[in-house]
Coordinates of C-alpha atoms and ligand atoms in Angstrom, one line a residue:
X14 CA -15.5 -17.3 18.1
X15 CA -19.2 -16.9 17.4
X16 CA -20.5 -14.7 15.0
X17 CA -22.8 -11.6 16.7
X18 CA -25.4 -13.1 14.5
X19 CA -25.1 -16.4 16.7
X20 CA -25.0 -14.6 20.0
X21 CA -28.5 -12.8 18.9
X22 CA -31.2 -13.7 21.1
X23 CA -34.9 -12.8 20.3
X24 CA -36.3 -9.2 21.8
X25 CA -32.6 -8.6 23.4
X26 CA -32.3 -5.6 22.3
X27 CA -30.6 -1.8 23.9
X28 CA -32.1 0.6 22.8
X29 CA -34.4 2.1 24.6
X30 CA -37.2 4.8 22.5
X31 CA -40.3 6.6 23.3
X32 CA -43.3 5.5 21.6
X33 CA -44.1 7.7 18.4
X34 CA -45.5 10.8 19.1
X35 CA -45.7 11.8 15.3
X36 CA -48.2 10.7 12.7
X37 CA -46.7 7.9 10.5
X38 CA -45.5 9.7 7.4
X39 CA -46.9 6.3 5.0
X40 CA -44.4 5.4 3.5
X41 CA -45.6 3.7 -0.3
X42 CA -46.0 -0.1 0.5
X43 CA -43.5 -0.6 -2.6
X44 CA -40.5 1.5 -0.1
X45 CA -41.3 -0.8 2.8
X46 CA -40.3 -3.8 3.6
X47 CA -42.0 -7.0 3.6
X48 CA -40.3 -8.9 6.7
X49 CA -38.1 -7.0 9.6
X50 CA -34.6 -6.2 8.6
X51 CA -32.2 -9.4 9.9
X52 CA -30.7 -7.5 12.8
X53 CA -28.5 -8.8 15.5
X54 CA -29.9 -8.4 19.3
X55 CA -27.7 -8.3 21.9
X56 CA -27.3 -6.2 25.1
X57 CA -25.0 -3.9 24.9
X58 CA -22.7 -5.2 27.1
X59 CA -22.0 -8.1 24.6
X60 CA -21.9 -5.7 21.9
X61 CA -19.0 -4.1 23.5
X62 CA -17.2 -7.8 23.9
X63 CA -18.1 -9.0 21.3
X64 CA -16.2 -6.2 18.9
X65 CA -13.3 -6.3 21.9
X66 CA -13.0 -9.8 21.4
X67 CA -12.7 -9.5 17.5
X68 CA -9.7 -6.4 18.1
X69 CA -7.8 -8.5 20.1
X70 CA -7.9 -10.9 17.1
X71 CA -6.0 -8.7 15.3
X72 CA -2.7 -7.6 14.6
X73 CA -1.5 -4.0 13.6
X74 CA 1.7 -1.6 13.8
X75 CA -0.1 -1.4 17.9
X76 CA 0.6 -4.6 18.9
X77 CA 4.2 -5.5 18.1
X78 CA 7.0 -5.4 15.1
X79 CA 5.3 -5.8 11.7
X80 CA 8.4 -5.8 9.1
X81 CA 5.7 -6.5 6.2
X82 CA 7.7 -5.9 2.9
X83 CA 6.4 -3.5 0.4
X84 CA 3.8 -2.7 2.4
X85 CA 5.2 0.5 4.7
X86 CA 3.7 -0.6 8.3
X87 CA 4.8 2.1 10.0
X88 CA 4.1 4.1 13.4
X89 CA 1.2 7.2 12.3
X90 CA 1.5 9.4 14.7
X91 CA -1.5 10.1 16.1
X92 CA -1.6 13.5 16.1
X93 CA -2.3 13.6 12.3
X94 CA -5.3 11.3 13.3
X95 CA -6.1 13.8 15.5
X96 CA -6.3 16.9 12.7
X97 CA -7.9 14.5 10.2
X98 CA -10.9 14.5 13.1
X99 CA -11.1 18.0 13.1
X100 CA -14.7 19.0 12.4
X101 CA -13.8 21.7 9.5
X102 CA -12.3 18.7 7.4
X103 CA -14.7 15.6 8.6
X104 CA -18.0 17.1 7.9
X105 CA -17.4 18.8 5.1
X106 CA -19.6 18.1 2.2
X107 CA -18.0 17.7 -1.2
X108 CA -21.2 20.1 -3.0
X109 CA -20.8 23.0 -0.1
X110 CA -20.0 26.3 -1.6
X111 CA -16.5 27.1 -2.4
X112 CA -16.3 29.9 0.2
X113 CA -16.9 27.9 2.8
X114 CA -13.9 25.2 2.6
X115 CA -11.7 27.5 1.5
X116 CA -9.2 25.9 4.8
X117 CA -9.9 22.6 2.8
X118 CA -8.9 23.8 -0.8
X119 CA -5.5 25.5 1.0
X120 CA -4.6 21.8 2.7
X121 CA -5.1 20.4 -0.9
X122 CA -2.9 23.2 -2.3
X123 CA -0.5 22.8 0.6
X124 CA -0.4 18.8 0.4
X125 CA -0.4 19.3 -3.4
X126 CA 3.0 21.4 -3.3
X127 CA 4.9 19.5 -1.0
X128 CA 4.1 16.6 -3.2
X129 CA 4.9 17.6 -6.0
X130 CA 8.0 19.0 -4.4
X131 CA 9.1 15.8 -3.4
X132 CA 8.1 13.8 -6.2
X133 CA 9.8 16.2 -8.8
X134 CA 6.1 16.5 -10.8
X135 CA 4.4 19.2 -12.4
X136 CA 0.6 18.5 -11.7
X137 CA -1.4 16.0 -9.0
X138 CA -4.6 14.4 -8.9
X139 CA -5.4 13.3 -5.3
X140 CA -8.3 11.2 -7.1
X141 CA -7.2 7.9 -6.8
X142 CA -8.3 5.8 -3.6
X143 CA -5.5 3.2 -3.8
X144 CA -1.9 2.2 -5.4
X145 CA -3.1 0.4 -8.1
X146 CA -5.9 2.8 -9.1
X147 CA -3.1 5.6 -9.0
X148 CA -1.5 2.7 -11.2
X149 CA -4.4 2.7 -14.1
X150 CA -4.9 6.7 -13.9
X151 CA -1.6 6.8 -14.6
X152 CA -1.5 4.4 -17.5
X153 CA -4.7 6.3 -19.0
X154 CA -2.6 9.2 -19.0
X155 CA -0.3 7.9 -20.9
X156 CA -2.6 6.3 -22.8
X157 CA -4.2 9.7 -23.5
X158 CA -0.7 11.2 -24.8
X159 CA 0.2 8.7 -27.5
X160 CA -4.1 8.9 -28.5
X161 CA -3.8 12.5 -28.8
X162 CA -0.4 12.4 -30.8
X163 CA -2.3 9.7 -33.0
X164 CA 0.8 7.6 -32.2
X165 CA -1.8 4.5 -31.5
X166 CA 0.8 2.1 -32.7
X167 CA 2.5 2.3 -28.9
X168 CA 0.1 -0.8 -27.3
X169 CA 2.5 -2.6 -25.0
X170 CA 3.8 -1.6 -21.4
X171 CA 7.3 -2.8 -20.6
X172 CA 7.1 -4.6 -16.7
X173 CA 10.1 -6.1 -15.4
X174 CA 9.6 -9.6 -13.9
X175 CA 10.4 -8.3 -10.0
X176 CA 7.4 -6.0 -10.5
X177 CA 4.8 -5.6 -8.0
X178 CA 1.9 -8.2 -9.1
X179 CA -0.2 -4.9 -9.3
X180 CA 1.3 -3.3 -12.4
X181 CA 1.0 -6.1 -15.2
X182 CA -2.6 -6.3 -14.0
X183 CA -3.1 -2.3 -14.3
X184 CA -1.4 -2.7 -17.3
X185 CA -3.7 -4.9 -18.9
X186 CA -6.9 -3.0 -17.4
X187 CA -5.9 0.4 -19.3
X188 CA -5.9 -1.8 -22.6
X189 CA -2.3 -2.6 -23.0
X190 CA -0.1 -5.1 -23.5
X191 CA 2.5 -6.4 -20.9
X192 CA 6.0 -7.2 -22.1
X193 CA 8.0 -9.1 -19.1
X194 CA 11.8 -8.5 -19.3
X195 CA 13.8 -11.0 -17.0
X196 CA 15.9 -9.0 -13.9
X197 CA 19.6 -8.9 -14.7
X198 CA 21.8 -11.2 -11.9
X199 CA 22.0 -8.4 -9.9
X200 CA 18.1 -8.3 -9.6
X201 CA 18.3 -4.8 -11.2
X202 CA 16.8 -4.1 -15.1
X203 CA 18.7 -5.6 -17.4
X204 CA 19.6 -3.2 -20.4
X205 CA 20.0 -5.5 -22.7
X206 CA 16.8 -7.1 -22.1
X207 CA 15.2 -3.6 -22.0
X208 CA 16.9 -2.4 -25.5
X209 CA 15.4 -5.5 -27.2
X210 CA 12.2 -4.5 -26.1
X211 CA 11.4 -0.8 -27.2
X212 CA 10.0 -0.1 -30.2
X213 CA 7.4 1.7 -32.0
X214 CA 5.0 -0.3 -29.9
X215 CA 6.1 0.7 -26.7
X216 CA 3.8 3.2 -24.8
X217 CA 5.9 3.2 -21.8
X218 CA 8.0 1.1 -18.8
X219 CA 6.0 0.4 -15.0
X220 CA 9.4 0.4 -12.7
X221 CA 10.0 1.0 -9.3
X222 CA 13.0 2.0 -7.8
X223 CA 14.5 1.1 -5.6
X224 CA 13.2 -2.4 -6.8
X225 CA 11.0 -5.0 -4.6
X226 CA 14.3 -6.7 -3.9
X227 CA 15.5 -3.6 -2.0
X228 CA 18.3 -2.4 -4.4
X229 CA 18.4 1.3 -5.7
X230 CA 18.8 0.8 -9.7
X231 CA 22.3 2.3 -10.7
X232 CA 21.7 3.1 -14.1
X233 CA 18.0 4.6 -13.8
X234 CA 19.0 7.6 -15.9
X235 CA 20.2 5.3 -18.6
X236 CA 17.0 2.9 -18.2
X237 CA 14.3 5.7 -18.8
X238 CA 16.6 7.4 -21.7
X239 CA 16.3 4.3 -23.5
X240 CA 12.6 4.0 -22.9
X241 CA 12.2 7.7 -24.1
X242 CA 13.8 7.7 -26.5
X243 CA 11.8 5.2 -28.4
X244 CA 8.9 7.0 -27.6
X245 CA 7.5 5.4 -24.5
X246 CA 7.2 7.3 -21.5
X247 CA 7.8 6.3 -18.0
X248 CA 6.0 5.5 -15.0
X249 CA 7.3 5.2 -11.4
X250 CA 5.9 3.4 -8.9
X251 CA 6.0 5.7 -5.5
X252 CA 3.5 3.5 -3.2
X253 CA 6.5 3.2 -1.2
X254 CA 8.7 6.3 -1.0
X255 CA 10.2 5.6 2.1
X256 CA 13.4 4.7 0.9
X257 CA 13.9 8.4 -0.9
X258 CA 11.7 10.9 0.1
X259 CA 14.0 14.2 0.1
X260 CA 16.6 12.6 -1.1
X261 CA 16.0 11.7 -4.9
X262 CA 12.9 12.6 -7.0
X263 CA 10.9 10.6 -9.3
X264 CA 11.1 13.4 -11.8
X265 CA 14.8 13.6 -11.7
X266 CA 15.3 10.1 -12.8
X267 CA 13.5 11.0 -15.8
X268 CA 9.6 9.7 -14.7
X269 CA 6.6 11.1 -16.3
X270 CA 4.1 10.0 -13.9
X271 CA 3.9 8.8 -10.6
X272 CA 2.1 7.7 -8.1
X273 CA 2.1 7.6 -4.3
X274 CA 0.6 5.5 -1.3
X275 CA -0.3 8.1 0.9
X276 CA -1.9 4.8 3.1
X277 CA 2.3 3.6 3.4
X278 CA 4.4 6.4 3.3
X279 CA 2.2 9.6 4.3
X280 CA 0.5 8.8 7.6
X281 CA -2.3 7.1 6.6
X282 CA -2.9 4.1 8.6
X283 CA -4.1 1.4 6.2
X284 CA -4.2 -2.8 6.5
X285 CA -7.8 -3.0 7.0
X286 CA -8.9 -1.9 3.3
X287 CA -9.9 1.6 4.6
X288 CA -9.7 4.8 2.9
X289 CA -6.2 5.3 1.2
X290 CA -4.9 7.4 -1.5
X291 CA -3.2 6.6 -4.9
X292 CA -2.4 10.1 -5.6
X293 CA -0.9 10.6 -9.2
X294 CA 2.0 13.0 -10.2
X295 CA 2.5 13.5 -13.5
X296 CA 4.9 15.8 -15.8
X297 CA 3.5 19.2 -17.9
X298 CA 2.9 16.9 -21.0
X299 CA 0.8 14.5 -19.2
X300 CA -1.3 17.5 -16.9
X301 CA -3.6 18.2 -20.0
X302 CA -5.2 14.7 -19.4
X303 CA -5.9 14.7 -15.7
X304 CA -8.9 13.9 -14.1
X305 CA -9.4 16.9 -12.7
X306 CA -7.8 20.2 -13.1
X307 CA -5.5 20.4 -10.0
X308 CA -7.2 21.8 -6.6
X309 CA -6.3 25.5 -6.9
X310 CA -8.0 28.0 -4.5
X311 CA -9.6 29.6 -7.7
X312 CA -11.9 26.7 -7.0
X313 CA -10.8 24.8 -9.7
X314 CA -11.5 21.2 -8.0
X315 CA -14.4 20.4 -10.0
X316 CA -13.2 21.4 -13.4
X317 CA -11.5 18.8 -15.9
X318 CA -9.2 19.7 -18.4
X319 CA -10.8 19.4 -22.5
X320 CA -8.9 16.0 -23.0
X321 CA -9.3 14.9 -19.7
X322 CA -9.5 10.9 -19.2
X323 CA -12.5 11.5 -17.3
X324 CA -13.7 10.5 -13.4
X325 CA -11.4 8.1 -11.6
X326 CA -13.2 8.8 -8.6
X327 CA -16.0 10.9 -7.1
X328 CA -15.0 14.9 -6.4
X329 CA -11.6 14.9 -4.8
X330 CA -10.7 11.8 -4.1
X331 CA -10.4 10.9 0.0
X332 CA -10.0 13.9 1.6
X333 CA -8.7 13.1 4.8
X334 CA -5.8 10.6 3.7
X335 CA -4.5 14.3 1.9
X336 CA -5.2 15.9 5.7
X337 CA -3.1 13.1 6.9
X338 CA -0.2 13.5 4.3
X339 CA -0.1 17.4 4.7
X340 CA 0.1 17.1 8.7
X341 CA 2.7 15.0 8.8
X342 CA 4.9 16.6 6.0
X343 CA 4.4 20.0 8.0
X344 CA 5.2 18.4 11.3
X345 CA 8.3 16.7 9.9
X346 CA 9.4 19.9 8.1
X347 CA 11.7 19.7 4.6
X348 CA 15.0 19.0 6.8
X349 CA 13.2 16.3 8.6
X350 CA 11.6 14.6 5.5
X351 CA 15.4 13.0 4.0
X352 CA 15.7 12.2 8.0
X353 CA 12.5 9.3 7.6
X354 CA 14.3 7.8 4.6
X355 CA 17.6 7.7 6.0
X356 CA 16.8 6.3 9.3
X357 CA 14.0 3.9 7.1
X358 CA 17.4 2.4 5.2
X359 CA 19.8 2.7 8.1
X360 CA 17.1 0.1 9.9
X361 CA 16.8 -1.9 7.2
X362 CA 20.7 -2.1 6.4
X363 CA 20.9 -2.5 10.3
X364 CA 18.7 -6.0 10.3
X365 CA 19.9 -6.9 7.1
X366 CA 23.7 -7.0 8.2
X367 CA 22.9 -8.9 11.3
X368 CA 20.8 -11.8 9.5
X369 CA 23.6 -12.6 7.5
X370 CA 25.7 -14.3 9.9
X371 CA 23.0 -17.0 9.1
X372 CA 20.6 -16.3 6.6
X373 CA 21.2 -16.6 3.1
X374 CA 19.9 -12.6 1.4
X375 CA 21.2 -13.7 -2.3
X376 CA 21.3 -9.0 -3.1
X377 CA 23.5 -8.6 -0.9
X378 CA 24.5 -5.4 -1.4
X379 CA 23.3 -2.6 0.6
X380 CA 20.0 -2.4 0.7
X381 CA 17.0 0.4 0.7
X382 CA 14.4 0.0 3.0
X383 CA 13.9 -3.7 2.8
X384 CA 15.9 -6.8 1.9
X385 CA 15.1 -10.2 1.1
X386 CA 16.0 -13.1 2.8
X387 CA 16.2 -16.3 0.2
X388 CA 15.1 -20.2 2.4
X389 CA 15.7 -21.9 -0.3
X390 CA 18.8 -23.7 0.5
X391 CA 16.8 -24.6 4.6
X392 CA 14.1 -25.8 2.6
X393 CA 16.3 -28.3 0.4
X394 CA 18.5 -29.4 2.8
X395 CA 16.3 -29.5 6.0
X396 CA 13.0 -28.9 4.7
X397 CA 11.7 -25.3 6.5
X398 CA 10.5 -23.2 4.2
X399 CA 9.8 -19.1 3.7
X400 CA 6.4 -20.2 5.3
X401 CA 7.4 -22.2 7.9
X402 CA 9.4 -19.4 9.4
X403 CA 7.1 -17.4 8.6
X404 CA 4.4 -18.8 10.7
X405 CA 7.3 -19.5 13.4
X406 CA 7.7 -15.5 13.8
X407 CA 4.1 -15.0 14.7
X408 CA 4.6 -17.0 17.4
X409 CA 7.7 -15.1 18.8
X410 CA 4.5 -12.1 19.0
X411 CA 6.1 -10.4 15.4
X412 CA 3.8 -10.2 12.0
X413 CA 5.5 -12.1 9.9
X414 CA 7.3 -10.3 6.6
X415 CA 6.1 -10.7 3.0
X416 CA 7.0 -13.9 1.5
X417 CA 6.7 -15.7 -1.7
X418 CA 6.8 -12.1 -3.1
X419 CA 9.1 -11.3 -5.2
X420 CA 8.6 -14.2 -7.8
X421 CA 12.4 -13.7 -8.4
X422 CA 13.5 -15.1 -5.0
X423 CA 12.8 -18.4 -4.0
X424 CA 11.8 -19.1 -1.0
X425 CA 11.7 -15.1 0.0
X426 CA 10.8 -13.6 2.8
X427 CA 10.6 -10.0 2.3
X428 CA 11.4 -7.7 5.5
X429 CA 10.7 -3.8 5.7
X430 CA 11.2 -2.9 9.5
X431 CA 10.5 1.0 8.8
X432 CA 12.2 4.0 10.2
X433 CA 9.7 4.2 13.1
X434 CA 11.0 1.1 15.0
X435 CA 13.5 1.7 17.7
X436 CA 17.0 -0.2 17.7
X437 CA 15.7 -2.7 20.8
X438 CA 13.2 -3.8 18.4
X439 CA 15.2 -4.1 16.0
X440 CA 17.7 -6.3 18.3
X441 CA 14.2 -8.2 19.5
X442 CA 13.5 -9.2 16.2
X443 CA 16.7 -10.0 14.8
X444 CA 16.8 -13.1 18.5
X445 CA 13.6 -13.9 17.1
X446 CA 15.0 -14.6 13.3
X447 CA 18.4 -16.0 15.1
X448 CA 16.6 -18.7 17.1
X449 CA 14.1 -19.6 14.6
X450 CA 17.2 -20.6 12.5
X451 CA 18.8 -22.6 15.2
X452 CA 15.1 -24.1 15.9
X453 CA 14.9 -25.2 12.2
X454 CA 18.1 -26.8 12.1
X455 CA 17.7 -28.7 15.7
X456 CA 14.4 -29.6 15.2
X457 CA 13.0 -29.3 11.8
X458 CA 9.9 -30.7 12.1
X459 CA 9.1 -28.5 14.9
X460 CA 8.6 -25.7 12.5
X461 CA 6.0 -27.2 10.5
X462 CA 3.6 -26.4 13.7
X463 CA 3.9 -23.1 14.0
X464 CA 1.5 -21.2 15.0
X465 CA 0.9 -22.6 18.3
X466 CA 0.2 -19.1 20.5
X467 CA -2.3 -17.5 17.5
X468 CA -5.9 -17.7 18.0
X469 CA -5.5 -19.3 14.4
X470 CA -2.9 -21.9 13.4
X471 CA -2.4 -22.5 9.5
X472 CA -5.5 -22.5 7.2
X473 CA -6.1 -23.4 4.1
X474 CA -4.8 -20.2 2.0
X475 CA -5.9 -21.8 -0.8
X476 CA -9.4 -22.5 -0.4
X477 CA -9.8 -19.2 1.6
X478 CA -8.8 -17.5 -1.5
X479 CA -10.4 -19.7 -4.2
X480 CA -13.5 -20.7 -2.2
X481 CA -14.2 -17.7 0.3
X482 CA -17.1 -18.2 2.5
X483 CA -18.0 -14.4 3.2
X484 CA -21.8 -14.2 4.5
X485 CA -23.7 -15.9 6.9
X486 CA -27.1 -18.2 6.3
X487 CA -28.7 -18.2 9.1
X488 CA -29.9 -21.7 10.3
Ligands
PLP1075 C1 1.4 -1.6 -2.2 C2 1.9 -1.5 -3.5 C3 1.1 -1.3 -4.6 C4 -0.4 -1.3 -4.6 O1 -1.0 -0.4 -3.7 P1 -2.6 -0.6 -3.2 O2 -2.9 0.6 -2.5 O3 -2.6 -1.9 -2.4 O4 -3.4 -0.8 -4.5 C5 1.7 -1.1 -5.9 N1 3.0 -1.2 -6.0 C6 3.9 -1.4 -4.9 C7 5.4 -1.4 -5.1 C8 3.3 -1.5 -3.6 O5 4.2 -1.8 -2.6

């Protein structure tokens, strides 16, 4: 497809203005510029193709089944789209006087109980635009807590190796040091491993639970007690709350802080690098240290606590991701909330049970709300790999699931099918996976073609990651 760039032609412009029929206000020769802006010119008929052309390109949760592990690509109802729009929260300004978003201040208020409700956390900072920015406010916080105890011996964050790549590398951007502990055989932390670990240098553990291999940790409660009490704290990570919202709470399994996608779980729709939400729960011994001090109707928004860590972001963080969250927690009501994690690991239990019968999911236990599927055995003996089927699953018209991811599983393909999809999806999906695996085995080398029915077949991930070519010089 040809850039817009490409499809310019000279004068082809559509817009049509009235001369000026104002003096020219004279701008200072150093403010102007010296050639005419590089500007496409089409007509707008083009224009319109041209961006119709590039949608159709894409896949999201609107075109078909997008099981994408970790990730939480699930149905936002619209209608929360529809309140985000609403003029009183879309053109506000983040400097108007206090009086006159006091609606705005009650939804942060609103989103900021419920949130806190469902985390089991004291205090929230809505700052954060993503999960890994939630990540490092967190570990600041924590960070602040052992500086203002003048325990600075604690340096080192405890990761286990199943972790999501994000929280080594927030790790190391607050200033600590990552300690890697190996996953027990049942992909789960292994105590052991942990208790040789803590120490006077421990600041604290990064762990999510349930786990990226899908499995809800059994001894949580024993994990973070050993962690606290060798003077680390702990730090959940909520981007994906699907699996528990309503019906277990951070805070309960003895979590400091937390933070939470609101761009997977909460109804913001996300994939294209838009506006999300790290939000960041914390405990009372961690609130004294947040970036801001909470979004009280006493207009308090703009006010940071003495030992505040400072700015993670501009005023209060992205607004309309928090409109999002608080619509859809209102529309789903407190008996409804449990309802999206139950029916979230009823689908994934659901898929999960039927891929056995030929897939190889080495936790086999029941699962959360996703499983992962291990190809290494097809990929020794016949030589089809995670990718392979991967790329065969795009052409049965499904986004394929996360693979490679986690490290722990060879081979993996990671599937999170969401509580939004309906059971004949499900059942779609599941022929899909079904004759992909008889495909492989009949006809191996058929596989390594796949794609054949995307606009894209297979490039070269690596190069498009290590050698990106992301502007255009015009000829
Ligand atoms: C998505 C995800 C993150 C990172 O969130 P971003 O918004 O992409 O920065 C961190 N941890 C887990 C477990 C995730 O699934």
């Amino acid at each position: 497809m040809k850039l817009i760039f490409e499809k310019s032609r000279k004068n082809r412009g559509c817009t049509i203005l009235p001369p000026c029929d104002v003096p020219d206000a004279g701008l200072p020769a150093s403010l102007t510029r010296k050639k005419p802006a590089r500007l496409p010119e089409l007509d707008e008929n083009e224009i319109s193709r041209h961006y119709s052309a590039l949608a159709k390109r894409a896949f999201g949760v609107n075109d078909g089944f997008y099981p994408l592990g970790s990730c939480t690509m699930k149905y936002n109802p619209k209608l929360n789209e529809e309140i985000a729009g609403l003029q009183g929260f879309k053109d506000i300004h983040p400097l108007q006087p206090e009086h006159t978003v006091q609606g705005c201040l009650k939804i942060l208020d609103l989103a900021s109980a419920y949130l806190r409700e469902i985390t089991g956390m004291d205090d929230i900072t809505f700052q954060p635009a993503a999960g890994a920015h939630g990540e490092l406010t967190g570990l600041l916080l924590i960070k602040a807590y052992h500086k203002s105890r003048k325990d600075t011996a604690r340096t080192k964050i405890i990761v286990p190796d199943s972790a999501h790549g994000t929280n080594p590398a927030s790790a190391t951007m607050a200033g600590f040091e990552v300690v890697n502990i190996a996953s027990g055989t049942d992909g789960c932390v292994d105590l052991a491993a942990l208790r040789a670990v803590v120490g006077p240098d421990t600041a604290g553990l990064m762990l999510t639970n349930p786990n990226t291999v899908g499995i809800f940790d059994p001894n949580i409660l024993e994990i973070t007690d050993i962690v606290h009490k060798a003077g680390g704290l702990n730090y959940y990570d909520g981007a994906n709350l699907n699996a528990i919202m309503g019906i277990v709470r951070p805070g309960d399994m003895g979590f400091d802080t937390v933070h939470l996608n609101l761009h997977k779980s909460f109804s913001t729709p996300h994939g294209g690098g838009g506006p999300g939400s790290g939000t960041v729960g914390c405990k009372q011994l961690l609130a004294p240290f947040l970036p801001l001090s909470g979004c009280g109707l006493d207009g308090g928004a703009a006010k940071g606590p003495a030992q505040s860590i400072g700015r993670v972001r501009a005023f209060g963080g992205n607004f309309l991701t928090v409109v999002r969250a608080a619509a859809y927690l209102l529309t789903l009501g407190k008996e409804n909330v449990p309802e999206v994690a139950r029916n979230a690991v009823l689908n994934a239990n659901y898929m999960m049970e039927k891929l056995k019968a030929k897939y190889h999911i080495p936790y086999a236990g029941p699962c959360m709300h996703e499983f992962v599927i291990s190809l290494e055995q097809m990929k020794e003996s016949i030589g089809v790999s995670a990718l392979d089927l991967a790329k065969g699953l795009q052409d049965k018209g499904m986004h394929p699931p996360t693979i490679y991811f986690p490290l722990i599983v060879h081979e993996a393909l990671m599937v999170e099918p969401t509580e939004t999809e309906s059971r004949e999806t499900l059942d779609t999906a599941i022929a899909a996976f079904m004759a992909l695996y008889d495909q492989a085995t009949a006809n191996p080398d058929s596989l390594h073609a796949s794609p054949v029915n995307t606009v894209i077949g297979r490039p070269d991930d690596v190069k498009a990651a290590r050698q990106p070519v992301l502007h255009y010089t015009p000829a």
